[in-house]
Coordinates of C-alpha atoms in Angstrom, one line a residue:
M1 CA -44.5 0.2 25.5
E2 CA -41.8 1.0 28.2
H3 CA -39.2 3.2 27.4
F4 CA -35.9 1.0 27.3
V5 CA -32.5 2.9 28.7
V6 CA -29.0 0.9 27.3
S7 CA -27.1 -0.5 29.6
A8 CA -24.6 2.2 29.1
R9 CA -27.0 4.7 30.5
K10 CA -28.8 2.6 33.2
Y11 CA -25.4 1.4 34.6
R12 CA -23.1 4.1 34.1
P13 CA -21.0 4.3 37.3
Q14 CA -21.7 7.2 39.8
T15 CA -18.8 7.1 41.9
F16 CA -15.2 6.3 41.4
K17 CA -15.2 2.8 42.6
D18 CA -17.8 2.1 40.0
V19 CA -15.3 3.0 37.2
V20 CA -14.2 -0.4 35.7
G21 CA -10.7 -1.0 35.1
Q22 CA -9.1 2.5 35.8
Q23 CA -8.3 2.2 39.5
A24 CA -4.7 4.1 38.9
I25 CA -6.7 7.8 37.6
T26 CA -9.3 7.5 39.7
N27 CA -7.3 6.8 43.0
T28 CA -5.5 10.0 41.9
L29 CA -8.2 12.0 41.3
L30 CA -9.4 10.6 45.0
N31 CA -6.3 11.9 46.8
A32 CA -5.9 14.9 44.7
I33 CA -9.5 16.1 46.2
E34 CA -8.6 15.2 49.6
N35 CA -5.5 17.1 50.1
N36 CA -7.1 20.0 48.3
H37 CA -4.0 19.3 45.5
L38 CA -6.6 19.4 42.4
A39 CA -4.9 21.3 39.2
Q40 CA -7.5 23.6 37.4
A41 CA -7.1 22.6 33.8
L42 CA -7.3 18.4 33.5
L43 CA -6.8 16.4 30.1
F44 CA -7.9 13.2 30.0
T45 CA -7.3 10.9 27.0
G46 CA -7.7 7.6 26.0
P47 CA -9.7 4.9 23.8
R48 CA -13.1 5.3 23.4
G49 CA -15.7 3.7 26.1
V50 CA -12.8 3.8 28.8
G51 CA -14.7 6.1 31.4
K52 CA -13.1 9.2 30.5
T53 CA -16.4 11.4 29.8
T54 CA -17.7 9.5 33.4
C55 CA -14.7 10.3 35.3
A56 CA -15.4 14.1 34.7
R57 CA -18.6 14.1 35.5
I58 CA -18.0 12.2 38.7
L59 CA -15.3 14.6 39.7
A60 CA -16.9 17.8 38.6
K61 CA -20.0 16.2 41.4
M62 CA -17.3 15.5 44.0
I63 CA -15.7 18.4 44.2
N64 CA -19.0 20.5 45.1
S65 CA -20.2 18.0 47.5
D66 CA -20.0 18.8 51.2
G67 CA -22.0 15.9 52.4
S68 CA -25.4 18.0 53.0
E69 CA -27.1 17.7 49.5
K70 CA -29.3 14.6 48.3
E71 CA -27.8 11.6 46.6
D72 CA -29.4 12.0 43.2
E73 CA -27.8 15.7 42.9
D74 CA -26.1 16.3 39.9
F75 CA -24.7 19.9 40.5
A76 CA -26.0 20.4 36.9
F77 CA -26.2 24.4 37.2
N78 CA -22.2 24.1 37.7
V79 CA -21.2 21.5 35.1
F80 CA -21.2 23.0 31.6
E81 CA -20.5 20.1 29.0
L82 CA -19.5 21.6 25.6
D83 CA -19.4 19.1 21.9
A84 CA -16.2 20.5 20.6
A85 CA -16.7 19.0 17.6
S86 CA -19.7 20.7 16.8
N87 CA -18.7 24.2 18.9
N88 CA -15.0 24.7 17.4
G89 CA -15.0 28.2 16.2
V90 CA -13.5 30.8 17.9
D91 CA -17.2 32.4 19.0
Q92 CA -18.0 29.6 21.2
I93 CA -14.8 29.8 23.0
R94 CA -15.2 33.5 23.2
E95 CA -18.6 33.1 25.1
L96 CA -17.1 30.1 27.3
T97 CA -14.6 32.9 28.5
D98 CA -16.8 34.9 29.1
Q99 CA -19.2 33.0 31.0
V100 CA -15.8 31.6 33.1
R101 CA -15.9 34.9 34.8
I102 CA -19.1 34.5 36.4
P103 CA -19.1 32.8 40.2
P104 CA -21.4 29.6 40.5
Q105 CA -24.8 30.1 42.5
V106 CA -24.5 27.2 44.2
G107 CA -21.3 24.9 45.2
K108 CA -17.4 26.0 45.0
Y109 CA -16.5 25.2 41.3
K110 CA -17.9 26.0 38.0
V111 CA -16.6 22.7 36.0
Y112 CA -16.4 23.0 31.9
I113 CA -16.1 19.7 30.2
I114 CA -14.9 19.7 26.5
D115 CA -15.1 16.7 25.2
E116 CA -13.8 16.0 21.7
V117 CA -11.2 18.7 22.5
H118 CA -8.9 18.2 19.4
M119 CA -11.7 19.1 16.9
L120 CA -11.2 22.8 18.4
S121 CA -9.7 25.0 15.0
Q122 CA -6.5 26.3 15.4
A123 CA -8.0 29.9 16.2
A124 CA -9.7 28.4 19.0
F125 CA -6.8 26.9 20.3
N126 CA -4.9 30.2 20.3
A127 CA -8.2 32.4 22.0
F128 CA -8.7 29.5 24.5
L129 CA -4.6 29.5 25.9
K130 CA -5.0 32.4 28.1
T131 CA -8.2 31.8 29.7
L132 CA -6.7 28.0 30.0
E133 CA -3.6 28.9 31.8
E134 CA -5.0 31.7 34.6
P135 CA -8.5 30.7 34.8
P136 CA -10.7 32.2 37.8
K137 CA -10.4 30.1 41.5
H138 CA -14.1 28.7 40.9
C139 CA -13.2 27.3 37.5
I140 CA -11.9 24.0 36.5
F141 CA -11.2 22.8 32.7
I142 CA -11.6 18.9 32.1
L143 CA -10.3 18.3 28.5
A144 CA -11.1 15.0 27.0
T145 CA -10.0 13.7 23.6
T146 CA -9.6 10.4 22.1
E147 CA -6.1 11.7 19.8
K148 CA -4.1 13.6 22.0
H149 CA -1.3 14.1 19.2
K150 CA -3.7 16.5 17.8
I151 CA -3.6 18.6 20.3
I152 CA -0.9 21.6 20.2
P153 CA 1.6 21.2 22.5
T154 CA 1.0 25.0 24.2
I155 CA -2.2 23.4 24.8
L156 CA -0.9 20.1 26.7
S157 CA 1.9 21.8 29.1
R158 CA -1.2 23.7 30.5
C159 CA -3.3 20.7 31.2
Q160 CA -2.6 17.8 33.8
I161 CA -2.6 14.5 31.9
F162 CA -4.5 11.4 32.6
D163 CA -3.9 8.5 30.4
F164 CA -6.9 5.9 30.4
K165 CA -6.2 2.6 29.5
R166 CA -8.0 -0.3 27.7
I167 CA -10.2 -2.4 29.5
T168 CA -9.1 -5.5 29.9
V169 CA -11.2 -8.8 28.9
N170 CA -11.4 -10.2 32.2
D171 CA -12.2 -6.7 34.3
A172 CA -15.1 -6.5 31.0
K173 CA -16.1 -10.0 32.1
E174 CA -16.8 -9.7 35.6
Y175 CA -18.5 -5.9 35.0
L176 CA -20.8 -8.1 32.6
K177 CA -21.5 -11.2 35.4
Y178 CA -22.4 -8.1 37.8
I179 CA -24.6 -6.4 35.1
A180 CA -26.4 -10.3 33.9
E181 CA -27.3 -10.5 37.2
E182 CA -29.4 -7.3 37.9
Q183 CA -31.2 -8.2 35.1
G184 CA -31.7 -11.3 35.8
V185 CA -30.2 -13.1 33.0
E186 CA -28.0 -16.3 33.2
A187 CA -25.3 -16.3 31.1
E188 CA -22.5 -18.8 30.5
D189 CA -18.7 -17.3 31.2
D190 CA -17.6 -18.4 27.7
A191 CA -20.6 -16.0 26.7
L192 CA -19.7 -13.2 28.7
H193 CA -15.9 -13.8 27.4
I194 CA -16.6 -13.3 23.8
I195 CA -18.6 -10.4 24.2
A196 CA -15.4 -8.7 26.1
Q197 CA -13.0 -9.8 23.8
K198 CA -15.5 -8.3 21.1
A199 CA -15.5 -4.6 23.0
D200 CA -12.2 -4.2 22.0
G201 CA -11.4 -2.6 25.3
A202 CA -14.3 -0.6 25.2
M203 CA -16.7 -0.6 28.1
R204 CA -19.7 0.8 26.4
D205 CA -19.1 -1.3 23.4
A206 CA -19.6 -3.9 25.8
L207 CA -22.8 -3.2 27.4
S208 CA -24.4 -2.5 23.8
I209 CA -23.1 -6.1 22.6
F210 CA -24.5 -7.5 25.5
D211 CA -28.2 -5.7 24.7
R212 CA -28.2 -6.8 21.5
V213 CA -27.4 -10.6 22.4
V214 CA -29.8 -10.2 24.9
S215 CA -32.4 -9.0 23.2
F216 CA -31.9 -12.0 20.6
S217 CA -31.4 -14.8 23.3
G218 CA -33.9 -13.6 26.4
K219 CA -32.7 -14.7 29.3
N220 CA -30.5 -17.2 29.1
L221 CA -27.1 -16.5 27.5
T222 CA -25.4 -19.6 25.6
R223 CA -21.8 -19.2 23.9
K224 CA -23.5 -20.3 20.6
A225 CA -26.1 -18.1 20.7
V226 CA -23.4 -14.9 20.9
T227 CA -20.9 -16.4 18.2
E228 CA -24.5 -16.8 16.1
N229 CA -25.5 -13.4 16.6
L230 CA -22.1 -11.6 16.9
N231 CA -21.0 -13.4 13.4
V232 CA -17.6 -14.9 15.1
L233 CA -16.0 -18.3 14.6
D234 CA -16.7 -20.3 17.7
Y235 CA -13.9 -22.0 19.9
E236 CA -14.8 -25.3 18.8
T237 CA -14.5 -24.4 15.0
Y238 CA -10.7 -24.0 15.8
F239 CA -10.5 -27.1 17.8
K240 CA -12.0 -29.1 15.2
S241 CA -9.5 -27.7 12.5
T242 CA -6.8 -28.6 14.6
D243 CA -7.4 -32.1 15.2
L244 CA -8.2 -32.6 11.4
I245 CA -4.0 -30.8 10.8
L246 CA -3.0 -33.0 13.8
D247 CA -4.5 -36.1 11.9
N248 CA -3.6 -35.4 8.6
K249 CA -6.9 -35.7 6.9
I250 CA -6.9 -33.0 4.3
P251 CA -10.3 -33.7 2.5
E252 CA -12.1 -33.2 5.8
L253 CA -10.3 -30.3 6.4
L254 CA -11.2 -28.8 3.0
I255 CA -14.5 -29.7 3.8
Q256 CA -15.0 -27.5 6.9
F257 CA -13.1 -24.8 5.5
N258 CA -16.0 -24.5 2.4
S259 CA -19.0 -25.3 5.4
I260 CA -17.3 -22.4 6.9
L261 CA -17.8 -20.5 3.8
A262 CA -21.4 -21.3 3.0
K263 CA -22.1 -19.6 6.6
G264 CA -20.8 -16.3 5.1
F265 CA -17.8 -15.8 6.8
D266 CA -14.5 -14.7 5.5
G267 CA -11.5 -16.5 4.5
H268 CA -9.1 -13.9 5.9
H269 CA -10.8 -14.0 9.5
Y270 CA -10.8 -17.6 9.2
I271 CA -7.3 -18.0 8.5
A272 CA -6.5 -15.3 10.9
G273 CA -8.2 -16.8 13.8
L274 CA -6.6 -20.1 13.2
A275 CA -3.0 -18.3 13.4
S276 CA -4.2 -16.9 17.2
H277 CA -5.6 -20.5 17.5
F278 CA -2.1 -21.7 17.4
R279 CA -0.3 -18.7 19.3
D280 CA -3.2 -19.8 22.2
L281 CA -1.8 -23.4 22.3
L282 CA 1.8 -22.4 22.3
V283 CA 1.3 -20.1 25.1
C284 CA -0.6 -23.0 27.0
K285 CA 2.8 -25.3 26.8
N286 CA 4.6 -22.9 29.3
S287 CA 2.6 -23.0 33.1
E288 CA 4.1 -19.6 33.3
T289 CA 2.4 -18.2 30.0
I290 CA -0.8 -19.6 30.7
E291 CA -1.8 -16.4 32.1
L292 CA -1.5 -14.7 28.6
L293 CA -4.6 -16.8 27.5
E294 CA -7.6 -14.9 27.5
V295 CA -10.7 -17.5 27.4
G296 CA -13.0 -19.1 29.9
K297 CA -12.2 -21.9 32.7
E298 CA -14.2 -24.2 30.5
T299 CA -12.5 -23.4 26.8
K300 CA -9.1 -22.9 29.1
T301 CA -9.0 -26.6 30.0
K302 CA -9.8 -28.2 26.3
Y303 CA -7.0 -25.7 25.1
L304 CA -4.5 -27.2 28.1
E305 CA -5.9 -30.6 26.6
Q306 CA -5.3 -30.1 22.9
S307 CA -1.6 -28.3 23.6
Q308 CA -0.5 -31.7 25.0
K309 CA -1.3 -33.3 21.3
T310 CA 0.8 -30.7 19.9
S311 CA 4.7 -29.8 19.8
Q312 CA 6.2 -26.4 19.8
T313 CA 8.0 -27.3 16.2
F314 CA 4.7 -27.8 15.0
L315 CA 3.1 -25.1 16.7
F316 CA 5.9 -22.4 15.6
K317 CA 5.7 -24.1 11.7
G318 CA 1.7 -23.3 11.5
I319 CA 2.1 -19.9 13.0
E320 CA 4.5 -19.1 10.3
L321 CA 2.4 -20.6 7.4
A322 CA -0.9 -19.0 8.8
N323 CA 0.6 -15.7 9.2
D324 CA 2.6 -16.0 5.7
C325 CA -1.4 -16.5 4.2
D326 CA -2.4 -13.7 6.0
L327 CA 0.3 -10.9 4.7
K328 CA -0.7 -12.4 1.2
Y329 CA -4.6 -12.8 1.6
K330 CA -5.2 -9.0 0.4
I331 CA -3.4 -8.9 -3.0
S332 CA -4.2 -12.8 -4.2
K333 CA -6.5 -12.9 -6.7
N334 CA -7.6 -16.0 -6.0
Q335 CA -7.8 -16.0 -2.0
R336 CA -10.2 -19.7 -1.7
L337 CA -6.7 -21.2 -3.1
L338 CA -4.5 -19.5 -1.4
V339 CA -6.3 -20.5 1.9
E340 CA -7.0 -23.9 0.8
L341 CA -3.1 -24.4 -0.2
C342 CA -2.3 -23.2 3.2
L343 CA -4.3 -25.9 5.1
M344 CA -2.9 -28.6 3.1
Q345 CA 0.4 -27.4 3.8
L346 CA -0.6 -27.4 7.6
A347 CA -2.4 -30.9 7.1
S348 CA 1.3 -32.2 5.7
I349 CA 3.3 -31.5 8.7
T350 CA 3.9 -34.0 10.6
F351 CA 4.1 -34.0 14.7
D352 CA 7.6 -33.8 15.0
G353 CA 7.1 -30.5 12.6
E354 CA 9.0 -32.0 9.9
K355 CA 7.7 -32.6 6.0
K356 CA 7.5 -36.4 6.0
N357 CA 10.3 -38.3 5.2
S358 CA 10.5 -38.8 1.5
K359 CA 14.0 -40.3 1.5
N360 CA 14.6 -44.0 0.1
Y361 CA 14.7 -46.2 2.6
I362 CA 18.5 -47.9 3.6
I363 CA 18.9 -51.2 4.4
P364 CA 20.7 -50.8 8.1
A365 CA 24.0 -53.2 8.2
S366 CA 22.6 -55.4 11.4
Y367 CA 21.0 -56.8 8.9
F368 CA 23.6 -57.5 7.0
K369 CA 25.3 -59.5 9.9
A370 CA 22.2 -61.1 10.9
K371 CA 22.0 -62.9 7.3
G372 CA 25.8 -63.8 7.6
I373 CA 26.6 -61.4 4.8
E374 CA 29.9 -59.4 4.6
T375 CA 29.7 -55.7 3.4
I376 CA 32.3 -54.4 1.5
K377 CA 33.5 -50.6 2.5
V378 CA 34.2 -48.3 -0.4
N379 CA 36.8 -45.2 0.2
V380 CA 35.2 -42.0 -1.8
P381 CA 38.2 -41.0 -3.3
N382 CA 40.0 -37.6 -2.3
E383 CA 39.9 -35.2 -5.9
N384 CA 43.4 -34.0 -4.8
D385 CA 44.8 -37.7 -5.3
N386 CA 46.5 -38.1 -8.7
N387 CA 45.8 -41.5 -8.6
S388 CA 42.1 -41.4 -8.1
G389 CA 40.9 -42.6 -11.8
Q390 CA 43.2 -45.9 -10.8
S391 CA 41.5 -46.8 -7.5
I392 CA 37.9 -46.5 -8.1
Q393 CA 39.2 -49.1 -11.4
Q394 CA 40.5 -51.4 -8.6
Q395 CA 38.0 -51.1 -6.2
Q396 CA 35.3 -51.3 -9.0
Q397 CA 37.3 -54.6 -9.8
T398 CA 38.0 -56.0 -6.2
T399 CA 33.9 -56.3 -6.2
I400 CA 33.7 -57.9 -9.4
E401 CA 35.8 -60.6 -8.1
T402 CA 33.8 -60.8 -4.6
E403 CA 30.6 -60.5 -6.3
K404 CA 32.1 -63.8 -8.8
S405 CA 33.1 -65.8 -5.8
E406 CA 30.2 -65.2 -3.9
E407 CA 28.2 -66.5 -6.7
L408 CA 30.2 -69.8 -7.4
E409 CA 29.8 -70.6 -3.3
H410 CA 26.4 -70.1 -3.7
S411 CA 25.8 -71.9 -7.0
A412 CA 26.1 -75.4 -5.0
S413 CA 23.7 -74.4 -2.6
P414 CA 19.6 -74.7 -3.1
I415 CA 18.2 -71.6 -3.7
N416 CA 15.3 -70.7 -1.0
V417 CA 12.4 -69.2 -3.3
A418 CA 10.5 -68.0 -0.1
E419 CA 13.0 -65.7 1.3
P420 CA 15.5 -64.2 -1.9
P421 CA 18.8 -62.5 -0.9
P422 CA 18.9 -59.2 -0.7
K423 CA 20.4 -56.8 -3.2
I424 CA 23.4 -55.0 -2.2
S425 CA 23.8 -51.4 -3.6
L426 CA 27.0 -49.6 -3.3
N427 CA 25.9 -45.8 -2.6
V428 CA 28.6 -43.9 -4.1
R429 CA 28.5 -39.9 -3.4
K430 CA 27.8 -37.7 -5.4
Q431 CA 30.2 -34.1 -4.8
S432 CA 27.1 -31.4 -5.5
T433 CA 28.6 -28.6 -7.5
S434 CA 27.5 -25.0 -7.9
A435 CA 26.5 -23.6 -11.1
L436 CA 28.2 -20.4 -10.0
S437 CA 31.6 -22.6 -9.6
L438 CA 31.6 -24.2 -13.3
S439 CA 34.7 -21.2 -14.4
S440 CA 36.2 -22.5 -11.2
I441 CA 36.0 -26.4 -12.2
R442 CA 36.9 -25.7 -15.8
A443 CA 40.2 -23.8 -14.6
K444 CA 41.0 -26.4 -12.2
K445 CA 40.8 -29.1 -14.9
E446 CA 43.1 -27.4 -17.4
H447 CA 45.9 -26.5 -14.8
Q448 CA 45.7 -30.4 -14.1
I449 CA 46.5 -31.0 -17.7
K450 CA 49.0 -28.6 -17.9
Q451 CA 50.7 -30.1 -15.3
M452 CA 50.6 -33.7 -16.7
E453 CA 52.1 -32.1 -19.6
V454 CA 56.3 -33.1 -19.7
V455 CA 57.7 -29.6 -19.2
L456 CA 61.6 -29.3 -20.3
D457 CA 64.1 -28.0 -18.5
E458 CA 65.5 -24.1 -18.9
E459 CA 68.3 -25.0 -20.5
D460 CA 66.4 -26.8 -23.7
L461 CA 64.2 -24.2 -24.0
P462 CA 64.3 -22.4 -27.0
K463 CA 65.9 -18.9 -27.4
E464 CA 66.0 -18.1 -31.1
P465 CA 67.0 -14.4 -31.7
F466 CA 64.7 -12.0 -33.1
T467 CA 64.2 -8.2 -34.0
E468 CA 62.4 -5.3 -32.4
E469 CA 60.4 -5.6 -36.1
E470 CA 59.5 -8.8 -35.4
L471 CA 58.3 -8.2 -32.3
V472 CA 55.7 -5.1 -33.1
K473 CA 54.6 -7.1 -35.7
T474 CA 53.5 -10.2 -33.0
W475 CA 52.1 -7.7 -30.5
N476 CA 50.2 -6.3 -33.1
N477 CA 48.8 -9.7 -34.0
Y478 CA 48.1 -10.2 -30.1
V479 CA 46.0 -6.7 -30.1
K480 CA 44.2 -7.7 -33.3
M481 CA 43.3 -11.3 -32.0
L482 CA 42.2 -9.5 -28.8
Q483 CA 39.7 -7.1 -30.5
D484 CA 38.3 -9.9 -32.7
S485 CA 37.8 -11.6 -29.4
G486 CA 35.9 -8.2 -28.1
K487 CA 38.2 -7.7 -25.3
F488 CA 38.2 -3.9 -26.4
N489 CA 39.7 -2.6 -23.3
L490 CA 42.9 -4.6 -23.0
A491 CA 43.0 -4.1 -26.7
S492 CA 43.4 -0.6 -26.5
I493 CA 45.5 -0.2 -23.7
L494 CA 48.2 -2.4 -24.9
S495 CA 47.6 0.2 -28.0
I496 CA 48.8 3.0 -26.3
D497 CA 52.5 2.6 -26.3
T498 CA 55.0 0.9 -29.4
P499 CA 56.6 -2.4 -27.5
K500 CA 60.9 -1.5 -27.2
L501 CA 63.0 -4.8 -27.1
Q502 CA 66.3 -4.6 -25.0
D503 CA 68.0 -7.7 -25.0
T504 CA 65.0 -10.2 -24.4
T505 CA 63.2 -7.5 -22.3
I506 CA 60.0 -6.0 -23.6
H507 CA 59.7 -2.5 -22.5
L508 CA 56.2 -0.6 -22.2
E509 CA 55.2 2.6 -20.6
F510 CA 51.6 4.0 -20.0
P511 CA 50.7 6.7 -18.5
N512 CA 48.8 5.5 -15.0
A513 CA 49.1 2.8 -13.0
T514 CA 45.4 1.3 -13.5
N515 CA 46.6 0.4 -16.8
K516 CA 49.9 -1.0 -16.0
V517 CA 47.8 -3.3 -13.6
E518 CA 45.5 -4.1 -16.2
V519 CA 48.4 -5.5 -18.2
E520 CA 50.0 -7.1 -15.5
R521 CA 47.1 -9.5 -15.2
H522 CA 47.0 -11.0 -18.5
Q523 CA 50.8 -10.9 -18.5
Y524 CA 50.9 -14.5 -18.4
E525 CA 49.0 -14.8 -21.6
L526 CA 50.3 -12.2 -22.9
L527 CA 53.9 -13.7 -23.1
G528 CA 53.2 -16.8 -24.0
F529 CA 52.0 -15.6 -27.0
I530 CA 55.1 -13.5 -28.0
R531 CA 57.4 -16.8 -26.9
K532 CA 55.5 -19.0 -28.4
A533 CA 55.4 -17.1 -31.8
L534 CA 58.9 -16.0 -31.6
N535 CA 60.0 -19.1 -30.6
N536 CA 62.0 -17.5 -27.7
Y537 CA 60.9 -18.7 -24.2
D538 CA 63.5 -16.1 -22.8
I539 CA 61.5 -13.0 -23.1
N540 CA 60.4 -11.1 -20.2
L541 CA 58.2 -7.7 -19.3
S542 CA 59.1 -4.5 -17.9
I543 CA 55.8 -1.9 -17.5
T544 CA 56.4 1.9 -16.1
V545 CA 54.3 4.4 -15.3
N546 CA 55.0 7.9 -16.9
E547 CA 52.3 10.2 -15.8
E548 CA 53.6 13.2 -18.2
M549 CA 52.0 10.8 -20.9
E550 CA 48.4 12.4 -19.9
K551 CA 49.9 15.4 -21.6
Q552 CA 49.9 13.6 -25.0
Y553 CA 45.8 12.9 -24.9
A554 CA 43.8 15.7 -26.6
Y555 CA 41.5 17.7 -23.9
S556 CA 40.5 21.0 -25.9
P557 CA 39.3 20.9 -29.8
Q558 CA 41.9 22.1 -31.0
E559 CA 44.2 19.6 -29.5
K560 CA 41.8 16.9 -30.7
Y561 CA 42.3 18.9 -34.7
E562 CA 46.1 18.4 -34.0
K563 CA 46.1 15.0 -33.4
L564 CA 43.8 14.1 -36.3
K565 CA 46.1 16.0 -38.8
E566 CA 49.0 13.8 -37.2
K567 CA 47.2 10.9 -38.6
N568 CA 45.4 12.6 -41.5
P569 CA 46.8 15.5 -43.2
A570 CA 43.7 15.7 -45.6
I571 CA 42.1 17.2 -43.0
T572 CA 43.7 20.5 -43.6
V573 CA 42.7 20.6 -47.2
L574 CA 39.0 19.7 -46.0
K575 CA 38.7 22.8 -43.3
K576 CA 40.4 25.1 -46.2
T577 CA 37.9 23.8 -48.8
F578 CA 34.5 24.2 -46.7
G579 CA 35.8 27.3 -44.4
L580 CA 35.1 24.8 -41.3
D581 CA 35.4 25.9 -38.0
I582 CA 37.1 24.1 -34.8

């Protein structure tokens, strides 16, 4: 059996022109070689399989080439490749620095390619710093890594950095097409496009997938064979799903999803792919964004045809529902039900992107005019109108009288059984109220009731005389009423000072402004209670703030003891009897 060489090695680029998708970097390196402007330390960084090591080997070959060597000359004696993943210690770096001093036997330069340089230890990096900063004239270092952030800044500052980008789908597809022609394989454009998408920007992965699919399908590479071998959902699956969603065919959609699960596909993969499909349809809605659609020519035509059947509102809503299902999939305990509910919601969206109308059908006014029926306009009363209840009764009475007159007019005429008269219903709007506004509504009603009460003139209000003792008694009754109703904070504030009477004005003194504000907030309820109890509506309230009263409060243990002794002198006897300490 003949030895098989994988495509990634067989078709490895030998010149910078053969490198796929890295034109900016290859042109920079070519100009640097031609102008003798090449740095002695280069850092190639980027994802896997994009050509970092390949460009390093091509560079090592070109700087040693003078035009007289053979085409297959690779200058193996001048190129030293070191795998930093397995040689990451200080000893290996010391051996490398010892070899650097020896000039090359053939060619001009000795090139050291250190792959996966981020795997070097901290000590190895430090041992490598001096040599990297001042290498001999005949030595060039090329460092390659996929994780630049793991390299210490002192190494980065000594290197000329080249960032390799991911290879685009179109570039990978064109290179696969070239390799297929070289191997005599007939490949569909969509099949190569799926391989390029599956590679995710890595050319080496694309070539490995290509070899696997060719081994499966032979010399005829079809889209069906690629999707079957790579275990990916075909475009046709999502096209069919979208058609069922647009037609609101929920049973057929659930059956299709069940068949997808039976083939071994994951529901998470399906719903994520459906969201991407909606995104591609949205891209096709505008001619300027069609370039963002990375599919083959035949598939692009299908996308354009299906995008004409959908609206932007539908696609936005579909993407929102699919992404929401995608986010909840991993934490869901019933993942299949989650996807099925999402599909049913998608199939319930109409073409204009809104839910199906569930409102009752309203007969237009033109229908009544055609039948010769006069409509009655009902004015919804304003809630500020005091006579709103009376206006509603008048309108209802007018409606009843109108209906009775119409019945008398039509009683003599024969009844048409085939065409019954339409029922006219007067829809009175109901004002929606929030649960948070119940207290305000209740207070408003109480205010309206108070306005309806007959208020006497000030001259007719009672002004019976009363004593200060009666005032204090009434005051204490109000405080007790507050305590019984659970308003302990206000009750304690009112207990701070004993009310003092001067004419008909109650004088209070509080230690701070906070107590004053709290009492002023409830002064109307307080004065209403006192005025009604003492039968004198000329009573007023005067509050002052005296900060000196703060000193009356006990803060130290001795002050607390003195306060308690004032209230209960028996505490002194208790202290002496048991020898208690403060």
